[in-house]
Short mmCIF file of C-alpha atoms and ligand atoms in Angstrom, two decimals:
data_model
loop_
_atom_site.label_atom_id
_atom_site.label_comp_id
_atom_site.label_asym_id
_atom_site.label_seq_id
_atom_site.Cartn_x
_atom_site.Cartn_y
_atom_site.Cartn_z
CA MET A 1 39.39 106.01 150.64
CA LEU A 2 37.48 105.49 147.42
CA LYS A 3 38.29 108.15 144.82
CA PRO A 4 35.30 110.13 143.45
CA ALA A 5 33.32 108.35 140.76
CA ALA A 6 34.25 110.88 138.09
CA THR A 7 37.97 110.35 138.81
CA LEU A 8 37.63 106.58 138.67
CA ARG A 9 35.67 106.80 135.42
CA ALA A 10 38.37 108.98 133.88
CA MET A 11 41.15 106.60 135.01
CA ASP A 12 39.21 103.68 133.62
CA ALA A 13 38.55 105.45 130.32
CA ALA A 14 42.22 106.39 129.95
CA HIS A 15 43.78 103.02 130.77
CA HIS A 16 41.39 100.08 130.94
CA TRP A 17 40.53 98.14 127.81
CA HIS A 18 37.34 96.23 128.68
CA PRO A 19 36.38 92.73 127.52
CA PHE A 20 33.59 92.49 124.93
CA SER A 21 33.26 96.27 124.68
CA ASP A 22 33.20 99.00 122.05
CA MET A 23 35.70 101.23 123.81
CA THR A 24 34.79 104.33 121.81
CA ALA A 25 31.11 104.00 122.72
CA LEU A 26 31.91 103.04 126.32
CA ASN A 27 34.13 106.01 126.92
CA ARG A 28 31.49 108.39 125.60
CA THR A 29 29.26 107.49 128.56
CA GLY A 30 31.80 106.12 131.06
CA ALA A 31 31.60 102.76 132.79
CA ARG A 32 29.14 101.95 135.56
CA ILE A 33 31.18 101.53 138.73
CA ILE A 34 30.07 98.71 141.01
CA VAL A 35 31.56 99.29 144.44
CA SER A 36 30.06 96.60 146.65
CA ALA A 37 27.50 93.83 146.79
CA LYS A 38 25.55 91.79 149.30
CA GLY A 39 23.26 88.84 148.72
CA VAL A 40 21.66 89.42 145.30
CA PHE A 41 22.15 93.21 145.27
CA LEU A 42 24.91 95.33 143.75
CA THR A 43 25.62 98.89 144.85
CA ASP A 44 27.01 101.32 142.30
CA ALA A 45 29.07 104.44 142.87
CA ASP A 46 25.95 106.58 142.68
CA GLY A 47 24.43 104.63 145.58
CA ASN A 48 21.89 102.70 143.50
CA ASP A 49 20.88 99.20 144.61
CA ILE A 50 20.58 96.92 141.61
CA LEU A 51 19.22 93.37 141.76
CA ASP A 52 21.79 91.23 139.97
CA GLY A 53 19.62 89.05 137.77
CA MET A 54 22.77 87.65 136.12
CA SER A 55 24.80 86.46 139.15
CA GLY A 56 27.73 88.54 137.90
CA LEU A 57 28.55 86.63 134.73
CA TRP A 58 26.42 83.56 135.61
CA ASN A 59 28.86 82.66 138.38
CA VAL A 60 27.99 84.14 141.79
CA ALA A 61 25.72 81.24 142.68
CA VAL A 62 25.83 81.63 146.46
CA GLY A 63 25.42 85.41 146.32
CA TYR A 64 27.73 88.21 147.36
CA GLY A 65 29.29 88.85 150.76
CA ARG A 66 29.70 85.25 151.92
CA GLU A 67 32.17 85.70 154.76
CA GLU A 68 33.01 82.02 154.99
CA ILE A 69 34.41 81.97 151.46
CA VAL A 70 36.40 85.13 152.18
CA ASP A 71 37.73 83.59 155.42
CA ALA A 72 38.60 80.28 153.76
CA VAL A 73 40.54 82.08 151.03
CA ALA A 74 42.28 84.39 153.50
CA SER A 75 43.40 81.57 155.77
CA GLN A 76 44.54 79.51 152.78
CA MET A 77 46.58 82.44 151.53
CA ARG A 78 48.17 82.86 154.93
CA ALA A 79 49.16 79.20 155.04
CA LEU A 80 50.11 78.80 151.38
CA PRO A 81 49.24 81.53 148.88
CA TYR A 82 50.61 79.60 145.96
CA TYR A 83 52.27 76.45 144.99
CA ASN A 84 52.08 74.61 141.70
CA THR A 85 50.68 71.16 141.06
CA PHE A 86 53.34 70.24 138.50
CA PHE A 87 56.47 68.20 139.27
CA GLN A 88 54.85 65.63 141.57
CA CYS A 89 53.51 68.21 144.03
CA THR A 90 50.13 68.71 145.54
CA HIS A 91 48.69 70.64 148.49
CA PRO A 92 45.87 70.00 150.98
CA SER A 93 43.22 72.23 149.37
CA VAL A 94 43.56 70.84 145.86
CA ALA A 95 43.45 67.24 147.08
CA GLN A 96 40.36 67.89 149.19
CA TYR A 97 38.62 69.95 146.54
CA ALA A 98 39.30 67.34 143.84
CA GLU A 99 37.73 64.70 146.06
CA ALA A 100 34.71 66.82 147.01
CA LEU A 101 34.07 67.90 143.45
CA THR A 102 34.33 64.49 141.84
CA ALA A 103 32.09 63.05 144.58
CA LEU A 104 29.38 65.32 143.16
CA ALA A 105 30.14 64.41 139.54
CA PRO A 106 28.10 61.76 137.74
CA ALA A 107 29.03 58.23 138.87
CA HIS A 108 31.23 57.44 135.84
CA ILE A 109 33.54 60.40 136.58
CA SER A 110 36.20 60.43 139.27
CA LYS A 111 38.97 62.73 137.97
CA VAL A 112 39.33 66.46 137.59
CA PHE A 113 42.02 68.52 135.84
CA PHE A 114 42.14 72.15 137.02
CA ALA A 115 42.39 75.23 134.84
CA GLY A 116 42.10 78.96 135.36
CA GLY A 117 38.67 79.44 133.77
CA GLY A 118 36.19 78.12 131.24
CA SER A 119 38.17 78.93 128.10
CA GLU A 120 41.20 77.07 129.41
CA ALA A 121 38.97 74.19 130.46
CA ASN A 122 37.68 73.84 126.91
CA ASP A 123 41.18 74.13 125.46
CA THR A 124 42.16 71.31 127.82
CA ALA A 125 39.19 69.15 126.83
CA PHE A 126 40.12 69.54 123.17
CA ARG A 127 43.68 68.41 123.76
CA LEU A 128 42.66 65.51 125.99
CA ALA A 129 40.12 64.27 123.44
CA ARG A 130 42.77 64.23 120.71
CA ILE A 131 45.26 62.46 122.96
CA PHE A 132 42.55 59.94 123.87
CA TRP A 133 42.13 58.93 120.23
CA ASP A 134 45.88 58.84 119.66
CA GLN A 135 46.15 56.39 122.53
CA ARG A 136 43.28 54.37 121.12
CA GLY A 137 45.26 53.98 117.89
CA LYS A 138 42.99 56.30 115.92
CA PRO A 139 45.13 59.41 115.39
CA GLN A 140 43.02 60.41 112.38
CA LYS A 141 40.12 61.19 114.74
CA LYS A 142 41.00 64.87 115.17
CA ARG A 143 37.95 66.86 114.08
CA PHE A 144 35.50 68.59 116.38
CA ILE A 145 31.87 69.34 115.82
CA ALA A 146 30.26 72.21 117.73
CA ARG A 147 27.23 74.42 117.15
CA HIS A 148 26.41 77.79 115.68
CA ASN A 149 25.73 80.36 118.39
CA ALA A 150 27.54 78.30 121.02
CA TYR A 151 29.86 80.02 123.49
CA HIS A 152 32.89 78.13 124.74
CA GLY A 153 35.27 80.98 125.60
CA SER A 154 37.52 83.59 124.14
CA THR A 155 40.90 81.97 123.50
CA VAL A 156 41.71 81.09 119.89
CA LEU A 157 40.62 77.50 120.39
CA SER A 158 37.60 78.04 122.59
CA ALA A 159 36.33 80.87 120.37
CA SER A 160 36.79 78.50 117.42
CA LEU A 161 34.74 75.84 119.17
CA GLY A 162 32.16 78.52 119.87
CA GLY A 163 29.84 79.43 117.07
CA MET A 164 29.67 83.18 117.49
CA ALA A 165 29.74 84.69 114.00
CA ALA A 166 30.82 88.11 115.30
CA MET A 167 33.82 86.60 117.10
CA HIS A 168 34.83 84.51 114.11
CA GLY A 169 34.53 87.52 111.81
CA GLN A 170 37.06 89.57 113.76
CA SER A 171 40.15 87.40 113.81
CA GLY A 172 40.02 84.77 111.14
CA LEU A 173 38.40 82.04 113.19
CA PRO A 174 37.53 79.22 113.48
CA ILE A 175 40.81 77.36 113.19
CA GLU A 176 40.83 74.31 110.95
CA GLY A 177 39.23 71.05 111.92
CA ILE A 178 36.14 72.45 113.63
CA SER A 179 32.71 72.53 112.07
CA HIS A 180 29.43 73.91 113.37
CA ILE A 181 25.93 72.53 113.12
CA ARG A 182 22.56 74.07 113.79
CA GLN A 183 21.36 74.87 117.30
CA PRO A 184 18.18 73.49 118.91
CA TYR A 185 16.55 76.93 119.08
CA HIS A 186 12.85 76.22 118.78
CA PHE A 187 11.57 79.80 119.15
CA GLY A 188 14.03 81.22 116.62
CA GLU A 189 14.32 78.42 114.08
CA GLY A 190 11.64 75.83 114.70
CA GLU A 191 8.47 77.50 113.49
CA GLY A 192 5.99 74.92 112.20
CA PHE A 193 7.58 72.07 114.18
CA SER A 194 6.55 70.68 117.55
CA PRO A 195 9.41 71.17 120.04
CA ASP A 196 10.21 67.45 120.08
CA ASP A 197 10.19 67.09 116.30
CA PHE A 198 12.45 70.11 116.09
CA GLY A 199 14.76 68.68 118.76
CA ARG A 200 15.16 65.48 116.72
CA LEU A 201 15.77 67.50 113.57
CA ALA A 202 18.48 69.56 115.28
CA ALA A 203 20.10 66.36 116.61
CA LYS A 204 20.01 64.83 113.14
CA ALA A 205 22.31 67.66 112.01
CA LEU A 206 24.99 66.00 114.15
CA ALA A 207 24.49 62.60 112.49
CA ASP A 208 24.60 64.27 109.08
CA GLU A 209 27.81 66.15 109.86
CA ILE A 210 29.51 63.03 111.21
CA ALA A 211 28.48 61.18 108.05
CA ARG A 212 29.76 64.03 105.87
CA LEU A 213 33.15 64.14 107.61
CA GLY A 214 33.44 60.40 108.18
CA ALA A 215 33.10 59.09 111.75
CA ASP A 216 36.72 57.92 111.66
CA THR A 217 37.87 61.57 111.49
CA VAL A 218 35.71 62.98 114.30
CA ALA A 219 37.12 63.17 117.82
CA ALA A 220 34.27 64.82 119.69
CA PHE A 221 31.10 66.85 119.75
CA ILE A 222 31.03 69.73 122.24
CA ALA A 223 27.92 71.56 123.40
CA GLU A 224 26.45 73.45 126.32
CA PRO A 225 23.48 71.57 127.81
CA ILE A 226 21.67 74.92 127.62
CA GLN A 227 23.32 77.64 125.51
CA GLY A 228 23.86 80.56 127.86
CA ALA A 229 25.54 83.45 126.07
CA GLY A 230 23.68 82.42 122.91
CA GLY A 231 20.41 83.44 124.58
CA VAL A 232 19.44 80.74 127.12
CA ILE A 233 18.38 78.25 124.51
CA ILE A 234 16.72 75.39 126.35
CA PRO A 235 16.64 72.46 123.95
CA PRO A 236 13.50 70.35 123.55
CA ASP A 237 13.61 67.20 125.70
CA SER A 238 14.05 65.04 122.59
CA TYR A 239 17.39 66.67 121.69
CA TRP A 240 20.03 65.52 124.16
CA PRO A 241 19.22 61.80 124.35
CA GLU A 242 19.38 61.72 120.53
CA VAL A 243 22.72 63.56 120.54
CA ALA A 244 24.14 61.14 123.09
CA ARG A 245 22.94 58.15 121.05
CA ILE A 246 24.49 59.54 117.84
CA CYS A 247 27.84 60.11 119.58
CA ARG A 248 27.82 56.63 121.08
CA GLU A 249 26.93 54.89 117.82
CA ASN A 250 29.62 56.79 115.90
CA ASN A 251 32.36 56.45 118.49
CA VAL A 252 32.53 60.23 118.96
CA LEU A 253 33.31 61.63 122.41
CA LEU A 254 30.62 63.79 123.97
CA ILE A 255 31.91 66.89 125.75
CA ALA A 256 29.40 68.87 127.79
CA ASP A 257 30.37 72.45 128.51
CA GLU A 258 28.85 72.86 131.98
CA VAL A 259 30.49 76.22 132.63
CA ILE A 260 27.05 77.83 133.08
CA THR A 261 24.77 74.86 133.65
CA GLY A 262 26.87 73.13 136.29
CA PHE A 263 26.41 73.70 140.02
CA GLY A 264 22.68 73.65 140.33
CA ARG A 265 21.66 76.25 137.77
CA THR A 266 18.98 73.99 136.26
CA GLY A 267 17.75 72.47 139.54
CA HIS A 268 20.02 69.46 138.94
CA PHE A 269 23.62 69.54 140.01
CA TRP A 270 24.67 69.18 136.36
CA GLY A 271 22.87 70.39 133.26
CA VAL A 272 23.34 66.98 131.61
CA GLU A 273 21.35 65.41 134.46
CA ARG A 274 18.43 67.67 133.56
CA PHE A 275 18.49 66.02 130.12
CA GLY A 276 19.44 62.49 131.17
CA VAL A 277 22.79 62.09 129.41
CA ALA A 278 26.25 60.99 130.58
CA PRO A 279 29.08 62.76 128.70
CA ASP A 280 32.67 61.55 128.41
CA ILE A 281 34.12 64.90 129.47
CA MET A 282 32.58 67.90 131.25
CA THR A 283 34.12 71.36 131.42
CA ILE A 284 33.39 73.59 134.40
CA ALA A 285 34.25 77.05 135.78
CA LYS A 286 32.23 80.04 137.06
CA ALA A 287 30.03 78.81 139.95
CA MET A 288 32.61 76.24 141.11
CA THR A 289 34.03 79.03 143.28
CA SER A 290 30.90 81.16 143.01
CA GLY A 291 33.15 83.57 141.12
CA TYR A 292 35.05 84.62 144.25
CA VAL A 293 38.38 83.40 142.81
CA PRO A 294 38.95 82.38 139.17
CA CYS A 295 38.90 78.64 138.55
CA GLY A 296 38.06 76.14 135.84
CA GLY A 297 38.25 72.41 135.41
CA VAL A 298 37.73 69.37 133.25
CA LEU A 299 35.87 66.38 134.65
CA ILE A 300 37.17 63.25 132.97
CA SER A 301 35.17 60.03 132.81
CA ASP A 302 36.83 56.86 134.02
CA ARG A 303 36.83 55.39 130.51
CA VAL A 304 38.68 58.41 129.11
CA ALA A 305 41.00 58.68 132.12
CA LYS A 306 42.01 55.03 131.79
CA THR A 307 43.12 55.58 128.21
CA LEU A 308 44.84 58.90 128.97
CA ALA A 309 46.79 57.15 131.70
CA THR A 310 48.56 55.11 128.99
CA ALA A 311 49.96 58.25 127.33
CA GLY A 312 52.91 58.83 129.64
CA GLU A 313 53.42 62.48 130.47
CA ILE A 314 50.71 64.73 129.03
CA PHE A 315 52.44 67.99 128.21
CA HIS A 316 49.67 70.30 129.35
CA GLY A 317 48.98 72.48 132.39
CA TYR A 318 48.59 76.00 133.66
CA THR A 319 50.44 77.98 136.34
CA THR A 320 47.06 78.38 138.03
CA SER A 321 46.00 74.70 137.78
CA GLY A 322 44.74 73.86 141.28
CA HIS A 323 45.53 77.31 142.70
CA PRO A 324 45.25 77.05 146.52
CA ALA A 325 43.02 80.14 146.86
CA ALA A 326 40.65 78.86 144.16
CA CYS A 327 40.46 75.42 145.75
CA ALA A 328 39.74 76.95 149.17
CA ALA A 329 36.97 79.07 147.62
CA GLY A 330 35.66 76.00 145.82
CA LEU A 331 35.54 73.92 148.99
CA ALA A 332 33.77 76.70 150.90
CA THR A 333 31.31 77.08 148.01
CA LEU A 334 30.50 73.36 148.06
CA GLU A 335 29.95 73.51 151.83
CA ILE A 336 27.39 76.27 151.32
CA PHE A 337 25.71 74.27 148.55
CA ALA A 338 25.37 71.27 150.88
CA ARG A 339 24.31 73.12 154.01
CA GLU A 340 21.77 75.33 152.25
CA ARG A 341 20.60 72.53 149.94
CA LEU A 342 20.84 74.98 147.08
CA VAL A 343 20.19 72.51 144.29
CA ASP A 344 16.98 71.27 145.94
CA ARG A 345 15.99 74.86 146.53
CA VAL A 346 16.29 75.59 142.83
CA ALA A 347 14.44 72.39 141.90
CA ASP A 348 11.57 72.56 144.40
CA ASP A 349 11.27 76.08 145.72
CA VAL A 350 12.58 79.29 144.12
CA GLY A 351 13.04 77.71 140.67
CA PRO A 352 9.36 76.84 140.17
CA TYR A 353 8.34 80.02 142.02
CA LEU A 354 10.33 82.35 139.76
CA GLY A 355 9.50 80.18 136.73
CA ALA A 356 5.76 80.74 137.24
CA LEU A 357 6.17 84.50 137.70
CA TRP A 358 8.47 84.67 134.70
CA ALA A 359 6.00 82.76 132.52
CA GLY A 360 3.47 85.45 133.47
CA LEU A 361 5.59 87.99 131.55
CA GLY A 362 4.63 86.04 128.44
CA ASP A 363 1.37 87.99 128.33
CA HIS A 364 3.24 91.27 127.81
CA PRO A 365 2.72 92.57 124.25
CA LEU A 366 6.50 92.84 123.76
CA VAL A 367 7.18 89.23 124.74
CA GLY A 368 7.02 86.40 122.21
CA GLU A 369 8.20 83.73 124.63
CA ALA A 370 9.12 83.64 128.32
CA ARG A 371 11.07 80.48 129.12
CA MET A 372 12.88 79.28 132.21
CA THR A 373 14.22 76.09 133.71
CA GLY A 374 15.72 76.03 137.18
CA LEU A 375 17.00 79.57 137.60
CA ILE A 376 18.00 80.31 134.02
CA GLY A 377 15.58 82.00 131.67
CA ALA A 378 14.93 84.26 128.72
CA LEU A 379 12.37 86.62 127.23
CA GLU A 380 12.08 86.97 123.47
CA LEU A 381 11.32 90.59 122.60
CA VAL A 382 8.94 90.90 119.65
CA ALA A 383 6.96 93.63 117.95
CA ASP A 384 3.62 91.83 117.88
CA GLY A 385 3.34 89.34 120.77
CA GLY A 386 4.12 86.59 118.22
CA ARG A 387 7.42 85.96 116.43
CA THR A 388 7.94 89.24 114.55
CA ARG A 389 11.19 90.86 115.63
CA PHE A 390 11.82 94.58 115.85
CA PRO A 391 14.01 95.99 113.06
CA SER A 392 17.57 95.47 114.23
CA GLU A 393 18.43 99.18 113.96
CA LEU A 394 15.98 99.82 116.84
CA ASN A 395 18.37 97.95 119.16
CA ALA A 396 15.42 96.81 121.26
CA GLY A 397 17.52 94.39 123.33
CA THR A 398 20.25 96.87 124.23
CA ARG A 399 17.65 99.50 125.08
CA CYS A 400 15.79 97.00 127.22
CA ARG A 401 19.02 96.14 129.04
CA ASP A 402 19.76 99.80 129.78
CA LEU A 403 16.18 100.45 130.91
CA SER A 404 16.37 97.38 133.09
CA VAL A 405 19.44 98.66 134.94
CA ALA A 406 17.72 102.04 135.30
CA HIS A 407 14.83 100.13 136.92
CA GLY A 408 17.20 98.38 139.32
CA LEU A 409 17.64 95.01 137.61
CA VAL A 410 20.57 93.51 135.71
CA MET A 411 19.26 91.57 132.72
CA ARG A 412 21.54 90.76 129.79
CA ALA A 413 20.66 91.33 126.15
CA VAL A 414 21.58 88.77 123.49
CA GLY A 415 20.29 90.52 120.39
CA ASP A 416 16.60 90.91 121.24
CA THR A 417 16.61 88.05 123.73
CA MET A 418 16.76 89.14 127.38
CA VAL A 419 18.35 86.60 129.71
CA ILE A 420 18.53 86.12 133.45
CA ALA A 421 20.28 83.71 135.81
CA PRO A 422 20.01 85.09 139.36
CA PRO A 423 22.00 83.80 142.33
CA LEU A 424 20.67 80.45 143.58
CA VAL A 425 20.14 82.01 147.02
CA ILE A 426 17.52 84.47 145.74
CA SER A 427 14.49 84.62 148.07
CA ARG A 428 10.84 84.50 147.00
CA ALA A 429 10.45 88.19 147.90
CA GLU A 430 13.46 88.99 145.70
CA CYS A 431 11.90 86.93 142.89
CA ASP A 432 8.76 89.11 143.21
CA LEU A 433 10.95 92.20 142.96
CA LEU A 434 12.89 90.84 139.99
CA VAL A 435 9.75 90.18 137.99
CA ALA A 436 8.13 93.49 138.99
CA ARG A 437 11.24 95.33 137.79
CA ALA A 438 11.31 93.29 134.58
CA ARG A 439 7.66 94.19 133.90
CA HIS A 440 8.29 97.90 134.53
CA THR A 441 11.23 97.67 132.16
CA LEU A 442 9.07 96.12 129.44
CA ASP A 443 6.43 98.82 129.93
CA ALA A 444 9.10 101.51 129.65
CA LEU A 445 10.46 99.86 126.50
CA ALA A 446 6.96 99.69 125.02
CA ALA A 447 6.51 103.40 125.73
CA GLU A 448 9.76 104.13 123.88
CA LEU A 449 9.16 101.86 120.91
CA THR A 450 5.46 102.31 120.22
N1 PMP B 14 31.82 78.08 128.32
C1 PMP B 14 30.65 78.68 128.57
C2 PMP B 14 29.39 77.92 128.38
C3 PMP B 14 30.63 79.99 129.04
O1 PMP B 14 29.46 80.60 129.25
C4 PMP B 14 31.84 80.67 129.25
C5 PMP B 14 31.89 82.09 129.80
N2 PMP B 14 30.80 82.86 129.61
C6 PMP B 14 33.02 80.00 128.94
C7 PMP B 14 32.98 78.70 128.50
C8 PMP B 14 34.36 80.68 129.08
O2 PMP B 14 34.70 80.84 130.39
P1 PMP B 14 35.83 81.92 130.82
O3 PMP B 14 35.26 83.26 130.50
O4 PMP B 14 35.99 81.64 132.29
O5 PMP B 14 37.06 81.61 130.06
#
């Protein structure tokens, strides 16, 4: 029997330290308790149905309540709840999942290393890239270039690769050897430039940084194809091909963090395919198991794998690498993707459908830009329909987020940028509802702010 909401809230307030939370502020109001979910809808302890416009944390791609994933995990756990993949061992689920996953990877990739989540995946990619250059006889190639306002995770290393000023400020990050360049954020930073000119300018920052550091000291550049937690920053089409060319010409590995953009989010299986580039390493997590069981991974190109194979034992791995329950959830997730043709659905059906409705929000006086590709999008909240932001002390984004939940829709606030990434299984009728709720939210925010 579920305890009463007030009791649960009190237990939570007394004992649970939440991620990314101001615990003093949180405990003044008490946490929202989500008790169940089905399809694209969450139910909270007060009985409200809330459309989950964020797929949990960008991960529940196939929606909630998918019995076949639950069954696959349960039967795996009955047969073998755990065994490690160290010491020359494997198990059926990890072997099958590794094959199924790499079959979906770009053609030049046929290996996957498993981790417990996205942060661990990025930590792994960092170590593998350094080992790669050691094996290539270039041990001085140790530096990493990443971007301001990138998110790569919350461990010391992945937060250092990330470019979140607030995270760096709190614990003396980034660690040495990592530098950050500008982001390809046209709405926020590209005024006066065409998107493509701005994309080339943002890419040139990479060439400039490599030149400043010396190409012979740079191991890799890491970036999300589309920045997610930074505010769904969809780079101009000119950006990624330029970045890939600069990496190639300078002998710098390209690492794509596909933790959000992988698994169909953009209407392509991989975000890099949306932009036509082929990275050396790709890090993955979230939707690989649709969030049902934690999992992460690093997809390693054949060129990199061949060199790593000369290193002897690589002293790296996690207790949860290739966890049987995660692999079973991953396999069941991929079966749903194939049977329901989810990537095509995003590309040809609900993606364009929601995209057109979402673009319609651009005419709202509080919206400076409404952008979306596939099923990932953002609204820029502004005071004047143009590019003038609200004063930060108004907390327009946070208020919009709270109003949105009150109107039955989870949107996330990144400053004054509202972001969405609904489950890939969302129906057209649910897209109508999502946008209607978003519009009511904006109207309510306008009534509060003006
Ligand atoms: N990379 C990206 C692009 C992410 O969005 C996230 C999580 N939001 C991570 C890495 C870190 O993943 P995890 O929280 O599973 O460690």
